[in-house]
Tab-separated table of C-alpha atoms in Angstrom:
chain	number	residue	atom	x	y	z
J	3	UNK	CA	173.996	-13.648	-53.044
J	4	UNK	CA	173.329	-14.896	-49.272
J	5	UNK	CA	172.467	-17.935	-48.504
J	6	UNK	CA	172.536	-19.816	-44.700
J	7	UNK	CA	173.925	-22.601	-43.472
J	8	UNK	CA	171.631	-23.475	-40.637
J	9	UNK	CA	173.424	-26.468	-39.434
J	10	UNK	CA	176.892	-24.574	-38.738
J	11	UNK	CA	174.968	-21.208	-37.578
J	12	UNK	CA	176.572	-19.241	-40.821
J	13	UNK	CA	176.315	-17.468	-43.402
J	14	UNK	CA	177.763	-18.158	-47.121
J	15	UNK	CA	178.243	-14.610	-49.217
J	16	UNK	CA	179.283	-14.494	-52.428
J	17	UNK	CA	179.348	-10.975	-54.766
J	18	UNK	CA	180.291	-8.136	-53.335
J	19	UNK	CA	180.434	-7.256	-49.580
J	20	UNK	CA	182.803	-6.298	-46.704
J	21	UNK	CA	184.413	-8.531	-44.338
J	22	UNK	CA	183.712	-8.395	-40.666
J	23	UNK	CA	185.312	-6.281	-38.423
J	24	UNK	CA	185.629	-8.327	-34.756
J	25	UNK	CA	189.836	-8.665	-35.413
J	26	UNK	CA	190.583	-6.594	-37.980
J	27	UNK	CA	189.066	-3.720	-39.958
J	28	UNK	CA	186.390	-4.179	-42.420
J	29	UNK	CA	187.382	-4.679	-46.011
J	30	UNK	CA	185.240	-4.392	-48.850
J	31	UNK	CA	185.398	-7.140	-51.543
J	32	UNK	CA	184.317	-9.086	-54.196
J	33	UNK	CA	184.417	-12.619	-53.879
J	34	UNK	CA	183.118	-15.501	-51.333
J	35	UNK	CA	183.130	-15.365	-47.108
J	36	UNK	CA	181.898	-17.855	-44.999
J	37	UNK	CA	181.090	-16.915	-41.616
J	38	UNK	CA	179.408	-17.224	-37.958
J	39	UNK	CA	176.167	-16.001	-37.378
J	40	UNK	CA	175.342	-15.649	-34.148
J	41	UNK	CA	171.635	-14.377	-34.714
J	42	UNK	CA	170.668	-18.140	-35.551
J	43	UNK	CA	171.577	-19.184	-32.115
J	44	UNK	CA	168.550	-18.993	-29.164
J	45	UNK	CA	168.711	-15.856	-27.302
J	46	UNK	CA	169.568	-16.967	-24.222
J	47	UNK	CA	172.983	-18.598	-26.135
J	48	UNK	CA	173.944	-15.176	-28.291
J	49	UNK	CA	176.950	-12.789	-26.600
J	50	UNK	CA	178.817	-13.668	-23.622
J	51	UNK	CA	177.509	-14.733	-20.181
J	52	UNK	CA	180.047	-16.596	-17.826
J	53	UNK	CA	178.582	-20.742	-16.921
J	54	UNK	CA	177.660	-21.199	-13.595
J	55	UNK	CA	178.599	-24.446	-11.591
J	56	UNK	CA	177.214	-25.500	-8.131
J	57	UNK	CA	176.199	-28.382	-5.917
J	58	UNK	CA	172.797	-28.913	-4.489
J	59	UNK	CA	172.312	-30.789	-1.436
J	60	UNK	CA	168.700	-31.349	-2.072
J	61	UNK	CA	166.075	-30.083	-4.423
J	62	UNK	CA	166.637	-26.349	-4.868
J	63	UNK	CA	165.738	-22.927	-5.955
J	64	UNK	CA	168.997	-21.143	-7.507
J	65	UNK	CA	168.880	-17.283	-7.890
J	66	UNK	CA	171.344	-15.372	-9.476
J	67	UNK	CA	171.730	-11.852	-8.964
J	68	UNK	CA	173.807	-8.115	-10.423
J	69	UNK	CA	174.212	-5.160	-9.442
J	70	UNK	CA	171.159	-6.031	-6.851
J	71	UNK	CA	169.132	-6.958	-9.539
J	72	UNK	CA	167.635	-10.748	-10.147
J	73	UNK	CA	168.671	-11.910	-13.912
J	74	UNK	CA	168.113	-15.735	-13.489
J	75	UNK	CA	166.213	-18.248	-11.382
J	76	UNK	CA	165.641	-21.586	-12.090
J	77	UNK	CA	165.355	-25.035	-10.293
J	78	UNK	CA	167.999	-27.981	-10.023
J	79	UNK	CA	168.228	-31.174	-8.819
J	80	UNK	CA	170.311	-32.746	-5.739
J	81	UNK	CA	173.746	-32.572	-7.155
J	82	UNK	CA	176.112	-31.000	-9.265
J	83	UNK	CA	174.224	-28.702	-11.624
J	84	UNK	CA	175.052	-26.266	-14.455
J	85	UNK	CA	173.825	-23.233	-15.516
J	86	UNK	CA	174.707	-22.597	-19.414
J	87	UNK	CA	171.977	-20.442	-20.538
J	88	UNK	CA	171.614	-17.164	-18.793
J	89	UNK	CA	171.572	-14.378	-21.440
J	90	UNK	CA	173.950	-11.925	-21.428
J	91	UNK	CA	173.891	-8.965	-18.789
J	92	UNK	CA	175.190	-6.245	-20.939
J	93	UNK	CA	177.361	-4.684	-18.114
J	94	UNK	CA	179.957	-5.924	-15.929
J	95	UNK	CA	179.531	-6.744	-12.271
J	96	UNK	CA	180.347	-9.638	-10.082
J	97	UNK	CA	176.869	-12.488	-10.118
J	98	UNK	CA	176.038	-13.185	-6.865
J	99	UNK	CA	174.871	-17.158	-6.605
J	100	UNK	CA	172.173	-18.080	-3.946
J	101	UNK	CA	171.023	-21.899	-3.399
J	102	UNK	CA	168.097	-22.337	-1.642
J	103	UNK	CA	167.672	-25.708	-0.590
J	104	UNK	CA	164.145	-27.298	0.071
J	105	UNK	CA	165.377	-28.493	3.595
J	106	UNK	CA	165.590	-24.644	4.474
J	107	UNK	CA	169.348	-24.220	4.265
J	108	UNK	CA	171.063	-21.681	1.934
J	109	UNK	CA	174.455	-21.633	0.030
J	110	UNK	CA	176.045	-18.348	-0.925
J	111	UNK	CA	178.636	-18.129	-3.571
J	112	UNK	CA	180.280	-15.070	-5.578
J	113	UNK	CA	180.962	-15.571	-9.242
J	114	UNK	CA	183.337	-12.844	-10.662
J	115	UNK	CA	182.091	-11.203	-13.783
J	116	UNK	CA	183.303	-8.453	-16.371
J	117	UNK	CA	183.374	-8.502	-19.572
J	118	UNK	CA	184.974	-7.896	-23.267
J	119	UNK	CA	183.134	-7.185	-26.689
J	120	UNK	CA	185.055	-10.567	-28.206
J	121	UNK	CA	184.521	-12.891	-25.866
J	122	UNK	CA	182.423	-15.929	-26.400
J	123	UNK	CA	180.830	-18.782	-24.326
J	124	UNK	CA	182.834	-21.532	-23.055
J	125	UNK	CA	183.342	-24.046	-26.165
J	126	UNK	CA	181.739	-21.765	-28.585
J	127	UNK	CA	183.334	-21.278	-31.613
J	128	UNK	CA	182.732	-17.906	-34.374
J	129	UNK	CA	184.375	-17.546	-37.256
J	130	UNK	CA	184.944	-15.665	-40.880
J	131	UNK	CA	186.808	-17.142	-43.649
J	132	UNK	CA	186.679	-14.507	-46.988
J	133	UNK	CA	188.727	-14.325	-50.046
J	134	UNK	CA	188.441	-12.445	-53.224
J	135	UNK	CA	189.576	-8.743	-54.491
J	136	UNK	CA	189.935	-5.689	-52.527
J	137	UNK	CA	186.797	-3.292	-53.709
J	138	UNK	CA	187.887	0.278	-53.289
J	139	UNK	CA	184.846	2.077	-51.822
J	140	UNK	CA	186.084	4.997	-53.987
J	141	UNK	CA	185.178	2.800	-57.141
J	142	UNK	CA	189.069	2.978	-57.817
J	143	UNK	CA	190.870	0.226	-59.798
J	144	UNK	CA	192.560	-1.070	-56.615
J	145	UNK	CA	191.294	-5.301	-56.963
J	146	UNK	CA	194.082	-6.628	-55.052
J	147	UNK	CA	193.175	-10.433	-54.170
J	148	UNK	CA	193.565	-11.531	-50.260
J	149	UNK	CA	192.424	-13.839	-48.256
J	150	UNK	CA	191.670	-13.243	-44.285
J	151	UNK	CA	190.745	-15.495	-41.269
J	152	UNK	CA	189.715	-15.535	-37.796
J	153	UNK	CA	188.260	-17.291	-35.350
J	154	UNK	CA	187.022	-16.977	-31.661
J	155	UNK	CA	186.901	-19.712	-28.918
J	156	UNK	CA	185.416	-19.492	-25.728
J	157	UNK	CA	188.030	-21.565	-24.040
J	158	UNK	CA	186.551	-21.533	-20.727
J	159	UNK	CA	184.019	-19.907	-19.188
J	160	UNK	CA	186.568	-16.783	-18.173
J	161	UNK	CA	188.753	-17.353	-21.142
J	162	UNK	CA	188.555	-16.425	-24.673
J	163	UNK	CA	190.964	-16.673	-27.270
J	164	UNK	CA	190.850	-15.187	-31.092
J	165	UNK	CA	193.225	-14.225	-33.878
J	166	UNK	CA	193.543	-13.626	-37.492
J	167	UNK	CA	195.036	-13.816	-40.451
J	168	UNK	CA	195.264	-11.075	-43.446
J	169	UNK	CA	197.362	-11.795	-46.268
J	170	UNK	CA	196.790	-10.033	-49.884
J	171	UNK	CA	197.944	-12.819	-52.740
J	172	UNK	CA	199.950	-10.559	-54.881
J	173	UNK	CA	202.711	-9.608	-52.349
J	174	UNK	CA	204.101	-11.716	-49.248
J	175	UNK	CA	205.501	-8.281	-47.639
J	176	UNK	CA	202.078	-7.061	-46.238
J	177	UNK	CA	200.669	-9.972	-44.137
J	178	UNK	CA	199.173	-9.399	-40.967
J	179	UNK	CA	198.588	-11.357	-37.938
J	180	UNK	CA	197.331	-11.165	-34.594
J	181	UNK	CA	196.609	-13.489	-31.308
J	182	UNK	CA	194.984	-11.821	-28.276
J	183	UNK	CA	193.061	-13.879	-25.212
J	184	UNK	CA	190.939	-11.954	-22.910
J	185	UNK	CA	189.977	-13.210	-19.691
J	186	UNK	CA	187.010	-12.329	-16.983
């Protein structure tokens, strides 16, 4: 049984399934998880794309470019502006940042960009939280109960962080654990 959670963007499982594989390797199992899901999030907010900051000195036109391609424009105000919802290129490849001001004059800016498959948006948070019995994809007897974690933060918008946690209840000698950032 599936049901969503539309206010956190997840997903509640219980039955039989297999636990996501962004950390660690998948593991089939009967039980409960409670996880992220990103597909409930606009387009333009779903994978990775760095946030662009600027100043405008007047009323302005901003283009962003890759790889000598266009993949945003939009308009901003006379100050500091943001740009938080680009959607995501899909390759790496430094953005190049063009402000064209109304009063003629143009600011130039590089923004450095590659990219990993974990990382997330600055302040966004995904997440998988399953327990229940290990189900053998043999059919075998093998129901081992464990419980695994993990979680992904964008901590800026070059810095992710994520880690896990997989820990079988029956034994304390085969835990796992693992914290990795990655950085653009």
């Amino acid at each position: 049984m599936q049901r969503s959670i539309r206010p956190i963007n997840s997903n509640l499982v219980m039955g039989e399934s297999s636990s996501l594989s962004t950390i660690f390797d998948s593991v089939p199992f009967t039980g409960i998880q409670l996880a992220t899901d990103t597909t409930m999030l606009p387009e333009s907010m779903r994978g990775y794309a760095p946030i662009i900051r600027g100043i405008a000195k007047t009323n302005a036109r901003v283009v962003i470019k890759q790889n000598g391609y266009q993949v945003y424009q939009t308009y901003v105000a006379p100050g500091a502006f943001e740009i938080t919802d680009m959607y995501p290129s899909g390759g790496s490849g430094d953005l190049y940042v063009s402000v064209e001001e109304s009063d003629g004059s143009k600011q130039e800016f590089v923004v450095p960009f590659a990219t990993l498959p974990v990382m997330v948006r600055e302040n966004q948070l995904e997440y998988e939280i399953t327990s229940g019995k290990y189900r053998p994809y043999d059919g075998g007897v093998d129901e081992t109960p464990f419980t695994q974690a993990t979680a992904t933060y964008g901590v800026s918008s070059s810095l992710t962080v994520y880690g896990g946690m997989q820990a079988p209840r029956a034994t304390r000698r085969y835990r796992r654990v693992s914290a990795i950032t990655s950085a653009s």
